[in-house]
Amino acid sequence: MLGKTTLFELLQRFYDPQKGRICFNDVDITQLKLTDLRQTMGMVPQHPILFSSDVWHNIRYGKPEASDEEVISAAKRAHAHEFIEQLPEGYDSFLGEQGVRLSGGQKQRIAIARAILKDPDVLLLDEATSALDAQSESHVQAALDELMTNRTTLIIAHRLATVIHADLIVVMDQGEIVDTGDHKSLLKSSKLYQRLCELQFDKANNILA
């Protein structure tokens, strides 16, 4: 049995699989330098880690050598620039321990700005909108749409609205893969996926677009 978050941990080689192998561009990831492997990936978790330092440092963590202009550009693309400018000292504002001065949606947009700045080949989204209210989720989803453009993105989500436009959806139950396909095909082939849609949407057939 394998959990969803465990898959991301395996991809980043926090530990290696006991059986089988994981390949990146047809190369077993155990043959790659750990720093090189992780440099190709950007992660936006459900609860992002923020430092009790200023905004510059928290975003620049994705690319330590980045210029101020690059940091601001990433913040704008993450829909974070406006609220950062409204902080008492703007980008020089200290965020407090774990970003205590920010709302959940603002923390997520800082994490997204960090990932945009890093510009990874592979983006990992682990329940990135699940803890947000509807308004915050709207802002964060817009930022994620910007971040996902033209890159491979793997998304862990219970909210189906986050993944219905994905090229491939993997349905997992009790640590096992039970079905794969896109949204339309899974509505026809997977009773579990159909049931999840019925629970989360008034009428699953209304979200086929």
mmCIF file of C-alpha atoms in Angstrom:
data_model
loop_
_atom_site.group_PDB
_atom_site.id
_atom_site.type_symbol
_atom_site.label_atom_id
_atom_site.label_comp_id
_atom_site.label_asym_id
_atom_site.label_seq_id
_atom_site.Cartn_x
_atom_site.Cartn_y
_atom_site.Cartn_z
ATOM 1 C CA MET A 1 0.000 0.000 0.000
ATOM 2 C CA LEU A 2 1.178 3.477 -0.859
ATOM 3 C CA GLY A 3 -0.096 6.866 0.209
ATOM 4 C CA LYS A 4 -0.402 9.840 -2.127
ATOM 5 C CA THR A 5 2.089 12.018 -0.260
ATOM 6 C CA THR A 6 4.461 9.045 -0.069
ATOM 7 C CA LEU A 7 4.671 9.157 -3.871
ATOM 8 C CA PHE A 8 6.006 12.704 -3.719
ATOM 9 C CA GLU A 9 8.501 11.708 -1.035
ATOM 10 C CA LEU A 10 9.731 8.883 -3.262
ATOM 11 C CA LEU A 11 10.058 11.240 -6.233
ATOM 12 C CA GLN A 12 12.263 13.558 -4.170
ATOM 13 C CA ARG A 13 14.223 10.579 -2.770
ATOM 14 C CA PHE A 14 13.501 11.126 0.883
ATOM 15 C CA TYR A 15 13.672 7.348 0.653
ATOM 16 C CA ASP A 16 13.882 4.811 -2.168
ATOM 17 C CA PRO A 17 11.328 2.152 -3.219
ATOM 18 C CA GLN A 18 11.871 -1.356 -1.899
ATOM 19 C CA LYS A 19 10.738 -2.770 -5.234
ATOM 20 C CA GLY A 20 10.816 -1.366 -8.745
ATOM 21 C CA ARG A 21 12.349 1.932 -9.762
ATOM 22 C CA ILE A 22 11.427 5.505 -10.617
ATOM 23 C CA CYS A 23 12.797 7.045 -13.808
ATOM 24 C CA PHE A 24 13.199 10.680 -14.780
ATOM 25 C CA ASN A 25 13.745 11.161 -18.524
ATOM 26 C CA ASP A 26 14.386 7.406 -18.771
ATOM 27 C CA VAL A 27 17.127 7.550 -16.106
ATOM 28 C CA ASP A 28 16.735 5.788 -12.749
ATOM 29 C CA ILE A 29 16.628 8.611 -10.203
ATOM 30 C CA THR A 30 19.028 6.711 -7.944
ATOM 31 C CA GLN A 31 21.668 7.343 -10.640
ATOM 32 C CA LEU A 32 21.206 11.119 -10.426
ATOM 33 C CA LYS A 33 22.839 13.464 -7.957
ATOM 34 C CA LEU A 34 20.347 14.228 -5.210
ATOM 35 C CA THR A 35 20.871 17.985 -5.547
ATOM 36 C CA ASP A 36 20.358 17.818 -9.320
ATOM 37 C CA LEU A 37 17.176 15.757 -8.953
ATOM 38 C CA ARG A 38 15.613 18.061 -6.388
ATOM 39 C CA GLN A 39 16.643 21.146 -8.339
ATOM 40 C CA THR A 40 14.398 20.009 -11.206
ATOM 41 C CA MET A 41 11.370 19.932 -8.872
ATOM 42 C CA GLY A 42 9.299 22.613 -7.178
ATOM 43 C CA MET A 43 6.908 21.837 -4.337
ATOM 44 C CA VAL A 44 3.813 23.686 -3.107
ATOM 45 C CA PRO A 45 2.516 21.823 -0.027
ATOM 46 C CA GLN A 46 -0.772 22.204 1.813
ATOM 47 C CA HIS A 47 1.009 23.964 4.669
ATOM 48 C CA PRO A 48 4.020 25.823 3.228
ATOM 49 C CA ILE A 49 7.094 26.407 5.353
ATOM 50 C CA LEU A 50 7.778 30.106 5.838
ATOM 51 C CA PHE A 51 10.686 31.669 7.703
ATOM 52 C CA SER A 52 10.492 34.361 10.368
ATOM 53 C CA SER A 53 12.323 36.756 8.075
ATOM 54 C CA ASP A 54 11.277 39.265 5.426
ATOM 55 C CA VAL A 55 9.329 38.644 2.234
ATOM 56 C CA TRP A 56 12.480 38.916 0.106
ATOM 57 C CA HIS A 57 14.084 35.974 1.884
ATOM 58 C CA ASN A 58 10.946 33.840 1.871
ATOM 59 C CA ILE A 59 10.452 34.124 -1.896
ATOM 60 C CA ARG A 60 14.167 34.138 -2.786
ATOM 61 C CA TYR A 61 14.550 30.766 -1.028
ATOM 62 C CA GLY A 62 13.457 29.300 -4.371
ATOM 63 C CA LYS A 63 16.451 30.899 -6.107
ATOM 64 C CA PRO A 64 18.936 32.468 -3.663
ATOM 65 C CA GLU A 65 20.820 34.413 -6.350
ATOM 66 C CA ALA A 66 17.674 36.070 -7.770
ATOM 67 C CA SER A 67 17.564 39.851 -8.161
ATOM 68 C CA ASP A 68 14.941 42.042 -6.507
ATOM 69 C CA GLU A 69 13.302 42.500 -9.899
ATOM 70 C CA GLU A 70 13.003 38.725 -10.354
ATOM 71 C CA VAL A 71 11.454 38.342 -6.887
ATOM 72 C CA ILE A 72 8.887 41.067 -7.596
ATOM 73 C CA SER A 73 8.069 39.555 -10.981
ATOM 74 C CA ALA A 74 7.483 36.136 -9.374
ATOM 75 C CA ALA A 75 5.260 37.729 -6.723
ATOM 76 C CA LYS A 76 3.178 39.445 -9.394
ATOM 77 C CA ARG A 77 2.716 36.197 -11.312
ATOM 78 C CA ALA A 78 1.694 34.502 -8.046
ATOM 79 C CA HIS A 79 -0.944 37.182 -7.410
ATOM 80 C CA ALA A 80 0.970 38.111 -4.247
ATOM 81 C CA HIS A 81 2.445 41.528 -5.104
ATOM 82 C CA GLU A 82 -0.659 43.515 -4.166
ATOM 83 C CA PHE A 83 -0.990 42.190 -0.614
ATOM 84 C CA ILE A 84 2.787 42.332 -0.097
ATOM 85 C CA GLU A 85 2.757 46.020 -1.006
ATOM 86 C CA GLN A 86 0.070 46.549 1.652
ATOM 87 C CA LEU A 87 2.223 45.068 4.430
ATOM 88 C CA PRO A 88 3.711 47.688 6.818
ATOM 89 C CA GLU A 89 7.140 47.573 5.169
ATOM 90 C CA GLY A 90 6.260 45.912 1.879
ATOM 91 C CA TYR A 91 8.854 43.358 0.806
ATOM 92 C CA ASP A 92 10.986 44.313 3.827
ATOM 93 C CA SER A 93 8.215 43.174 6.212
ATOM 94 C CA PHE A 94 9.055 40.340 8.562
ATOM 95 C CA LEU A 95 6.415 37.618 8.433
ATOM 96 C CA GLY A 96 6.857 36.192 11.921
ATOM 97 C CA GLU A 97 7.247 32.539 12.859
ATOM 98 C CA GLN A 98 5.693 30.340 10.144
ATOM 99 C CA GLY A 99 4.291 33.469 8.497
ATOM 100 C CA VAL A 100 1.923 34.155 11.379
ATOM 101 C CA ARG A 101 1.166 37.633 10.001
ATOM 102 C CA LEU A 102 -0.328 36.193 6.810
ATOM 103 C CA SER A 103 -3.596 34.433 6.014
ATOM 104 C CA GLY A 104 -3.620 30.891 4.645
ATOM 105 C CA GLY A 105 -4.152 32.089 1.089
ATOM 106 C CA GLN A 106 -1.356 34.640 1.380
ATOM 107 C CA LYS A 107 1.056 31.996 2.661
ATOM 108 C CA GLN A 108 0.205 29.786 -0.304
ATOM 109 C CA ARG A 109 0.838 32.610 -2.761
ATOM 110 C CA ILE A 110 4.253 33.260 -1.181
ATOM 111 C CA ALA A 111 5.029 29.557 -1.667
ATOM 112 C CA ILE A 112 3.816 29.755 -5.268
ATOM 113 C CA ALA A 113 5.974 32.844 -5.903
ATOM 114 C CA ARG A 114 8.920 30.849 -4.545
ATOM 115 C CA ALA A 115 8.174 28.021 -6.998
ATOM 116 C CA ILE A 116 7.712 30.439 -9.916
ATOM 117 C CA LEU A 117 11.100 31.965 -9.120
ATOM 118 C CA LYS A 118 12.723 28.533 -9.063
ATOM 119 C CA ASP A 119 11.130 27.711 -12.448
ATOM 120 C CA PRO A 120 11.275 23.906 -12.022
ATOM 121 C CA ASP A 121 10.809 21.318 -14.766
ATOM 122 C CA VAL A 122 8.413 19.348 -12.561
ATOM 123 C CA LEU A 123 5.866 20.913 -10.213
ATOM 124 C CA LEU A 124 4.486 18.990 -7.223
ATOM 125 C CA LEU A 125 1.219 20.276 -5.710
ATOM 126 C CA ASP A 126 0.206 18.527 -2.479
ATOM 127 C CA GLU A 127 -3.355 19.576 -1.537
ATOM 128 C CA ALA A 128 -2.314 23.171 -2.274
ATOM 129 C CA THR A 129 -5.862 24.605 -2.002
ATOM 130 C CA SER A 130 -7.587 22.208 0.413
ATOM 131 C CA ALA A 131 -7.246 24.358 3.548
ATOM 132 C CA LEU A 132 -8.491 27.601 1.990
ATOM 133 C CA ASP A 133 -11.821 29.408 1.955
ATOM 134 C CA ALA A 134 -13.536 30.007 -1.387
ATOM 135 C CA GLN A 135 -12.136 33.521 -1.937
ATOM 136 C CA SER A 136 -8.578 32.549 -1.064
ATOM 137 C CA GLU A 137 -8.852 29.417 -3.186
ATOM 138 C CA SER A 138 -9.848 31.535 -6.182
ATOM 139 C CA HIS A 139 -6.710 33.702 -5.849
ATOM 140 C CA VAL A 140 -4.458 30.694 -5.265
ATOM 141 C CA GLN A 141 -5.940 28.719 -8.169
ATOM 142 C CA ALA A 142 -5.297 31.648 -10.499
ATOM 143 C CA ALA A 143 -1.668 31.701 -9.315
ATOM 144 C CA LEU A 144 -1.367 27.938 -9.780
ATOM 145 C CA ASP A 145 -2.728 28.200 -13.324
ATOM 146 C CA GLU A 146 0.114 30.640 -14.053
ATOM 147 C CA LEU A 147 2.664 28.336 -12.430
ATOM 148 C CA MET A 148 1.486 25.155 -14.193
ATOM 149 C CA THR A 149 1.756 26.628 -17.692
ATOM 150 C CA ASN A 150 4.225 24.740 -19.921
ATOM 151 C CA ARG A 151 5.546 22.367 -17.266
ATOM 152 C CA THR A 152 4.865 18.854 -16.004
ATOM 153 C CA THR A 153 2.617 19.081 -12.948
ATOM 154 C CA LEU A 154 1.678 16.342 -10.494
ATOM 155 C CA ILE A 155 -1.276 17.199 -8.269
ATOM 156 C CA ILE A 156 -2.469 15.499 -5.085
ATOM 157 C CA ALA A 157 -6.030 16.603 -4.394
ATOM 158 C CA HIS A 158 -9.255 15.555 -2.746
ATOM 159 C CA ARG A 159 -11.065 18.526 -4.313
ATOM 160 C CA LEU A 160 -11.886 17.317 -7.801
ATOM 161 C CA ALA A 161 -12.256 20.859 -9.135
ATOM 162 C CA THR A 162 -8.458 21.063 -8.846
ATOM 163 C CA VAL A 163 -7.828 18.150 -11.206
ATOM 164 C CA ILE A 164 -10.766 17.806 -13.605
ATOM 165 C CA HIS A 165 -8.771 19.396 -16.445
ATOM 166 C CA ALA A 166 -5.695 17.194 -15.891
ATOM 167 C CA ASP A 167 -4.465 15.087 -18.829
ATOM 168 C CA LEU A 168 -4.368 11.981 -16.600
ATOM 169 C CA ILE A 169 -6.091 11.351 -13.267
ATOM 170 C CA VAL A 170 -5.027 8.436 -11.051
ATOM 171 C CA VAL A 171 -7.750 7.284 -8.630
ATOM 172 C CA MET A 172 -6.378 5.734 -5.444
ATOM 173 C CA ASP A 173 -8.252 3.832 -2.732
ATOM 174 C CA GLN A 174 -6.682 2.341 0.383
ATOM 175 C CA GLY A 175 -3.198 2.911 -1.023
ATOM 176 C CA GLU A 176 -3.941 1.134 -4.300
ATOM 177 C CA ILE A 177 -4.423 2.513 -7.827
ATOM 178 C CA VAL A 178 -7.969 1.535 -8.827
ATOM 179 C CA ASP A 179 -8.414 3.463 -12.084
ATOM 180 C CA THR A 180 -6.774 5.945 -14.433
ATOM 181 C CA GLY A 181 -8.017 8.218 -17.177
ATOM 182 C CA ASP A 182 -9.176 11.750 -17.818
ATOM 183 C CA HIS A 183 -12.248 13.282 -16.168
ATOM 184 C CA LYS A 184 -14.721 12.278 -18.870
ATOM 185 C CA SER A 185 -13.530 8.678 -19.140
ATOM 186 C CA LEU A 186 -13.466 8.182 -15.366
ATOM 187 C CA LEU A 187 -17.064 9.388 -15.067
ATOM 188 C CA LYS A 188 -17.937 6.403 -17.265
ATOM 189 C CA SER A 189 -15.499 3.762 -15.983
ATOM 190 C CA SER A 190 -14.963 4.401 -12.253
ATOM 191 C CA LYS A 191 -17.802 4.018 -9.753
ATOM 192 C CA LEU A 192 -15.568 5.491 -7.024
ATOM 193 C CA TYR A 193 -14.804 8.572 -9.116
ATOM 194 C CA GLN A 194 -18.485 8.952 -9.990
ATOM 195 C CA ARG A 195 -19.399 8.813 -6.304
ATOM 196 C CA LEU A 196 -16.752 11.400 -5.415
ATOM 197 C CA CYS A 197 -18.111 13.699 -8.118
ATOM 198 C CA GLU A 198 -21.652 13.291 -6.840
ATOM 199 C CA LEU A 199 -20.481 14.220 -3.331
ATOM 200 C CA GLN A 200 -18.567 17.304 -4.439
ATOM 201 C CA PHE A 201 -20.759 18.656 -7.231
ATOM 202 C CA ASP A 202 -24.508 19.074 -7.511
ATOM 203 C CA LYS A 203 -24.528 17.237 -10.840
ATOM 204 C CA ALA A 204 -21.347 15.609 -12.083
ATOM 205 C CA ASN A 205 -22.504 15.910 -15.673
ATOM 206 C CA ASN A 206 -22.412 19.680 -15.370
ATOM 207 C CA ILE A 207 -18.610 19.708 -15.099
ATOM 208 C CA LEU A 208 -17.713 17.833 -18.258
ATOM 209 C CA ALA A 209 -16.298 20.959 -19.955
#
